[in-house]
């Protein structure tokens, strides 16, 4: 059915033919439905549009300041009294700050990186220290590969049933 003017009255709307959701979904999927008309309450739409205009007129700063104040009020000790966790929170109140920051701290531009200098030993974290002979064998292996011009080495110990020893350069 094609409508030039969709119904605006409840009596016109209820006189339209009824279809099931399953048939509607199938027809929509098959491409038999070319147009969908969404009916809404005009008065409610006007009211919501006016509220939105008023919020925009107040400005983003006023809105964010208002929401920050409300957020701080919700996070006070008095507002937590009804919470089942109130007693636990009060017990550990020395850990919790009195003033909750409104935003994340400013980025100080510090990046944590590890730059290895040529000739630096590889780092391996393991539960037990390796015997000196094994450490020397690993050092010799990597040194020979470095001299050969290789990059990105991986040494794997196979078949121990534990975490394999891996080192990457």
PDB file of C-alpha atoms in Angstrom:
ATOM      1  CA  UNK A   1       0.000   0.000   0.000  1.00  0.00           C
ATOM      2  CA  UNK A   2       1.318   3.452  -0.837  1.00  0.00           C
ATOM      3  CA  UNK A   3       0.221   6.524   1.067  1.00  0.00           C
ATOM      4  CA  UNK A   4       0.756  10.042  -0.195  1.00  0.00           C
ATOM      5  CA  UNK A   5      -0.367  11.548   3.091  1.00  0.00           C
ATOM      6  CA  UNK A   6       0.051   9.345   6.152  1.00  0.00           C
ATOM      7  CA  UNK A   7      -2.849   9.260   8.591  1.00  0.00           C
ATOM      8  CA  UNK A   8      -2.842  11.922  11.291  1.00  0.00           C
ATOM      9  CA  UNK A   9      -5.935  10.928  13.238  1.00  0.00           C
ATOM     10  CA  UNK A  10      -6.328   7.863  15.424  1.00  0.00           C
ATOM     11  CA  UNK A  11      -9.418   6.750  13.472  1.00  0.00           C
ATOM     12  CA  UNK A  12      -7.469   6.878  10.181  1.00  0.00           C
ATOM     13  CA  UNK A  13      -4.558   5.014  11.747  1.00  0.00           C
ATOM     14  CA  UNK A  14      -6.710   2.206  13.110  1.00  0.00           C
ATOM     15  CA  UNK A  15      -8.405   1.753   9.732  1.00  0.00           C
ATOM     16  CA  UNK A  16      -5.103   0.732   8.072  1.00  0.00           C
ATOM     17  CA  UNK A  17      -4.695  -2.983   7.303  1.00  0.00           C
ATOM     18  CA  UNK A  18      -2.866  -5.005   9.961  1.00  0.00           C
ATOM     19  CA  UNK A  19       0.235  -7.077   9.232  1.00  0.00           C
ATOM     20  CA  UNK A  20       2.275  -9.320  11.498  1.00  0.00           C
ATOM     21  CA  UNK A  21       5.826  -8.455  12.550  1.00  0.00           C
ATOM     22  CA  UNK A  22       7.080 -11.591  10.821  1.00  0.00           C
ATOM     23  CA  UNK A  23       5.492 -10.626   7.509  1.00  0.00           C
ATOM     24  CA  UNK A  24       6.666  -7.021   7.909  1.00  0.00           C
ATOM     25  CA  UNK A  25      10.254  -8.178   8.515  1.00  0.00           C
ATOM     26  CA  UNK A  26      10.118 -10.578   5.546  1.00  0.00           C
ATOM     27  CA  UNK A  27       8.694  -7.925   3.212  1.00  0.00           C
ATOM     28  CA  UNK A  28      11.267  -5.403   4.412  1.00  0.00           C
ATOM     29  CA  UNK A  29      14.093  -7.900   3.869  1.00  0.00           C
ATOM     30  CA  UNK A  30      12.819  -8.876   0.413  1.00  0.00           C
ATOM     31  CA  UNK A  31      12.621  -5.234  -0.694  1.00  0.00           C
ATOM     32  CA  UNK A  32       8.848  -5.117  -1.086  1.00  0.00           C
ATOM     33  CA  UNK A  33       8.624  -2.211   1.348  1.00  0.00           C
ATOM     34  CA  UNK A  34       9.862   1.002  -0.246  1.00  0.00           C
ATOM     35  CA  UNK A  35       8.753   3.511   2.348  1.00  0.00           C
ATOM     36  CA  UNK A  36       8.346   3.489   6.110  1.00  0.00           C
ATOM     37  CA  UNK A  37       6.489   6.255   7.860  1.00  0.00           C
ATOM     38  CA  UNK A  38       7.095   6.811  11.564  1.00  0.00           C
ATOM     39  CA  UNK A  39       4.233   8.521  13.348  1.00  0.00           C
ATOM     40  CA  UNK A  40       4.969  10.493  16.474  1.00  0.00           C
ATOM     41  CA  UNK A  41       3.232  12.835  18.850  1.00  0.00           C
ATOM     42  CA  UNK A  42       3.580  16.350  17.394  1.00  0.00           C
ATOM     43  CA  UNK A  43       3.070  18.077  20.742  1.00  0.00           C
ATOM     44  CA  UNK A  44       5.720  15.956  22.438  1.00  0.00           C
ATOM     45  CA  UNK A  45       8.139  16.571  19.571  1.00  0.00           C
ATOM     46  CA  UNK A  46       7.602  20.344  19.850  1.00  0.00           C
ATOM     47  CA  UNK A  47       8.134  20.233  23.611  1.00  0.00           C
ATOM     48  CA  UNK A  48      11.365  18.215  23.268  1.00  0.00           C
ATOM     49  CA  UNK A  49      12.604  20.560  20.544  1.00  0.00           C
ATOM     50  CA  UNK A  50      11.994  23.559  22.818  1.00  0.00           C
ATOM     51  CA  UNK A  51      13.885  21.874  25.676  1.00  0.00           C
ATOM     52  CA  UNK A  52      16.778  21.148  23.344  1.00  0.00           C
ATOM     53  CA  UNK A  53      16.844  24.743  22.088  1.00  0.00           C
ATOM     54  CA  UNK A  54      16.882  25.980  25.680  1.00  0.00           C
ATOM     55  CA  UNK A  55      19.783  23.687  26.590  1.00  0.00           C
ATOM     56  CA  UNK A  56      21.761  24.866  23.573  1.00  0.00           C
ATOM     57  CA  UNK A  57      21.011  28.485  24.475  1.00  0.00           C
ATOM     58  CA  UNK A  58      22.341  27.959  28.021  1.00  0.00           C
ATOM     59  CA  UNK A  59      25.570  26.817  26.491  1.00  0.00           C
ATOM     60  CA  UNK A  60      27.697  23.741  26.862  1.00  0.00           C
ATOM     61  CA  UNK A  61      29.655  25.178  29.805  1.00  0.00           C
ATOM     62  CA  UNK A  62      26.533  25.793  31.857  1.00  0.00           C
ATOM     63  CA  UNK A  63      25.272  22.319  31.065  1.00  0.00           C
ATOM     64  CA  UNK A  64      28.549  20.620  31.942  1.00  0.00           C
ATOM     65  CA  UNK A  65      28.938  22.686  35.149  1.00  0.00           C
ATOM     66  CA  UNK A  66      25.419  21.769  36.153  1.00  0.00           C
ATOM     67  CA  UNK A  67      25.990  18.081  35.516  1.00  0.00           C
ATOM     68  CA  UNK A  68      29.333  18.210  37.383  1.00  0.00           C
ATOM     69  CA  UNK A  69      27.633  19.735  40.433  1.00  0.00           C
ATOM     70  CA  UNK A  70      24.906  17.104  40.329  1.00  0.00           C
ATOM     71  CA  UNK A  71      27.531  14.393  39.945  1.00  0.00           C
ATOM     72  CA  UNK A  72      29.466  15.666  42.978  1.00  0.00           C
ATOM     73  CA  UNK A  73      26.290  15.825  45.049  1.00  0.00           C
ATOM     74  CA  UNK A  74      25.501  12.214  44.169  1.00  0.00           C
ATOM     75  CA  UNK A  75      28.960  11.121  45.348  1.00  0.00           C
ATOM     76  CA  UNK A  76      28.789  12.593  48.858  1.00  0.00           C
ATOM     77  CA  UNK A  77      28.884  10.414  51.984  1.00  0.00           C
ATOM     78  CA  UNK A  78      25.283  11.371  52.777  1.00  0.00           C
ATOM     79  CA  UNK A  79      24.059  10.078  49.432  1.00  0.00           C
ATOM     80  CA  UNK A  80      25.791   6.726  50.052  1.00  0.00           C
ATOM     81  CA  UNK A  81      23.988   6.004  53.347  1.00  0.00           C
ATOM     82  CA  UNK A  82      21.341   3.938  51.590  1.00  0.00           C
ATOM     83  CA  UNK A  83      23.985   1.832  49.818  1.00  0.00           C
ATOM     84  CA  UNK A  84      24.639  -1.685  51.165  1.00  0.00           C
ATOM     85  CA  UNK A  85      28.369  -0.923  50.855  1.00  0.00           C
ATOM     86  CA  UNK A  86      28.241   2.178  53.064  1.00  0.00           C
ATOM     87  CA  UNK A  87      29.828   0.529  56.132  1.00  0.00           C
ATOM     88  CA  UNK A  88      32.694  -0.948  54.102  1.00  0.00           C
ATOM     89  CA  UNK A  89      33.313   2.363  52.361  1.00  0.00           C
ATOM     90  CA  UNK A  90      33.361   4.217  55.690  1.00  0.00           C
ATOM     91  CA  UNK A  91      35.811   1.649  57.072  1.00  0.00           C
ATOM     92  CA  UNK A  92      38.244   2.426  54.237  1.00  0.00           C
ATOM     93  CA  UNK A  93      37.483   6.158  53.957  1.00  0.00           C
ATOM     94  CA  UNK A  94      41.155   7.017  54.494  1.00  0.00           C
ATOM     95  CA  UNK A  95      41.875   5.452  51.075  1.00  0.00           C
ATOM     96  CA  UNK A  96      39.106   7.347  49.280  1.00  0.00           C
ATOM     97  CA  UNK A  97      39.751  11.022  48.459  1.00  0.00           C
ATOM     98  CA  UNK A  98      37.527  13.701  49.985  1.00  0.00           C
ATOM     99  CA  UNK A  99      37.264  15.573  46.702  1.00  0.00           C
ATOM    100  CA  UNK A 100      36.711  13.411  43.668  1.00  0.00           C
ATOM    101  CA  UNK A 101      38.399  14.907  40.602  1.00  0.00           C
ATOM    102  CA  UNK A 102      35.985  16.014  37.900  1.00  0.00           C
ATOM    103  CA  UNK A 103      38.266  14.901  35.095  1.00  0.00           C
ATOM    104  CA  UNK A 104      41.383  12.914  34.354  1.00  0.00           C
ATOM    105  CA  UNK A 105      44.698  14.545  35.199  1.00  0.00           C
ATOM    106  CA  UNK A 106      46.369  16.473  32.400  1.00  0.00           C
ATOM    107  CA  UNK A 107      48.739  14.426  30.257  1.00  0.00           C
ATOM    108  CA  UNK A 108      52.299  15.341  31.202  1.00  0.00           C
ATOM    109  CA  UNK A 109      53.746  13.929  28.002  1.00  0.00           C
ATOM    110  CA  UNK A 110      55.756  11.243  29.795  1.00  0.00           C
ATOM    111  CA  UNK A 111      56.037   8.023  27.843  1.00  0.00           C
ATOM    112  CA  UNK A 112      57.460   4.902  29.404  1.00  0.00           C
ATOM    113  CA  UNK A 113      59.632   3.081  26.915  1.00  0.00           C
ATOM    114  CA  UNK A 114      62.717   0.935  27.145  1.00  0.00           C
ATOM    115  CA  UNK A 115      65.295   1.678  24.487  1.00  0.00           C
ATOM    116  CA  UNK A 116      67.988  -0.986  24.330  1.00  0.00           C
ATOM    117  CA  UNK A 117      71.473   0.112  23.424  1.00  0.00           C
ATOM    118  CA  UNK A 118      73.465  -2.170  21.095  1.00  0.00           C
ATOM    119  CA  UNK A 119      75.364  -4.679  23.200  1.00  0.00           C
ATOM    120  CA  UNK A 120      72.735  -4.689  25.955  1.00  0.00           C
ATOM    121  CA  UNK A 121      71.978  -8.130  27.391  1.00  0.00           C
ATOM    122  CA  UNK A 122      68.546  -9.561  26.722  1.00  0.00           C
ATOM    123  CA  UNK A 123      65.995  -9.578  29.532  1.00  0.00           C
ATOM    124  CA  UNK A 124      64.441 -12.850  30.589  1.00  0.00           C
ATOM    125  CA  UNK A 125      62.086 -13.231  33.504  1.00  0.00           C
ATOM    126  CA  UNK A 126      62.092 -16.765  34.819  1.00  0.00           C
ATOM    127  CA  UNK A 127      61.262 -18.574  38.013  1.00  0.00           C
ATOM    128  CA  UNK A 128      64.671 -20.254  38.413  1.00  0.00           C
ATOM    129  CA  UNK A 129      68.051 -18.845  37.348  1.00  0.00           C
ATOM    130  CA  UNK A 130      69.767 -20.591  34.465  1.00  0.00           C
ATOM    131  CA  UNK A 131      73.127 -22.298  34.978  1.00  0.00           C
ATOM    132  CA  UNK A 132      76.113 -20.196  33.855  1.00  0.00           C
ATOM    133  CA  UNK A 133      76.934 -22.589  31.023  1.00  0.00           C
ATOM    134  CA  UNK A 134      73.431 -22.213  29.613  1.00  0.00           C
ATOM    135  CA  UNK A 135      73.570 -18.406  29.921  1.00  0.00           C
ATOM    136  CA  UNK A 136      76.928 -18.405  28.112  1.00  0.00           C
ATOM    137  CA  UNK A 137      75.526 -20.658  25.363  1.00  0.00           C
ATOM    138  CA  UNK A 138      72.555 -18.309  24.882  1.00  0.00           C
ATOM    139  CA  UNK A 139      74.838 -15.249  24.839  1.00  0.00           C
ATOM    140  CA  UNK A 140      77.098 -16.905  22.269  1.00  0.00           C
ATOM    141  CA  UNK A 141      74.100 -17.873  20.133  1.00  0.00           C
ATOM    142  CA  UNK A 142      72.767 -14.307  20.013  1.00  0.00           C
ATOM    143  CA  UNK A 143      76.211 -12.803  19.481  1.00  0.00           C
ATOM    144  CA  UNK A 144      76.870 -15.090  16.506  1.00  0.00           C
ATOM    145  CA  UNK A 145      73.493 -14.166  14.984  1.00  0.00           C
ATOM    146  CA  UNK A 146      74.133 -10.454  15.574  1.00  0.00           C
ATOM    147  CA  UNK A 147      77.497 -10.663  13.848  1.00  0.00           C
ATOM    148  CA  UNK A 148      75.834 -12.481  10.944  1.00  0.00           C
ATOM    149  CA  UNK A 149      73.523  -9.467  10.480  1.00  0.00           C
ATOM    150  CA  UNK A 150      70.308 -11.090  11.703  1.00  0.00           C
ATOM    151  CA  UNK A 151      67.600  -9.175  13.539  1.00  0.00           C
ATOM    152  CA  UNK A 152      64.581 -10.288  15.605  1.00  0.00           C
ATOM    153  CA  UNK A 153      65.832 -13.557  17.041  1.00  0.00           C
ATOM    154  CA  UNK A 154      63.612 -15.951  18.906  1.00  0.00           C
ATOM    155  CA  UNK A 155      65.003 -18.873  20.899  1.00  0.00           C
ATOM    156  CA  UNK A 156      62.493 -21.469  22.016  1.00  0.00           C
ATOM    157  CA  UNK A 157      63.051 -24.446  24.277  1.00  0.00           C
ATOM    158  CA  UNK A 158      60.818 -27.280  23.117  1.00  0.00           C
ATOM    159  CA  UNK A 159      59.107 -30.113  24.965  1.00  0.00           C
ATOM    160  CA  UNK A 160      59.669 -29.226  28.623  1.00  0.00           C
ATOM    161  CA  UNK A 161      55.989 -28.965  29.490  1.00  0.00           C
ATOM    162  CA  UNK A 162      56.740 -25.613  31.141  1.00  0.00           C
ATOM    163  CA  UNK A 163      56.872 -22.117  29.741  1.00  0.00           C
ATOM    164  CA  UNK A 164      59.452 -22.029  26.957  1.00  0.00           C
ATOM    165  CA  UNK A 165      62.490 -19.780  27.248  1.00  0.00           C
ATOM    166  CA  UNK A 166      62.043 -17.000  24.683  1.00  0.00           C
ATOM    167  CA  UNK A 167      64.251 -14.056  24.031  1.00  0.00           C
ATOM    168  CA  UNK A 168      63.720 -11.484  21.320  1.00  0.00           C
ATOM    169  CA  UNK A 169      66.213  -8.866  20.161  1.00  0.00           C
TER     170      UNK A 169
END
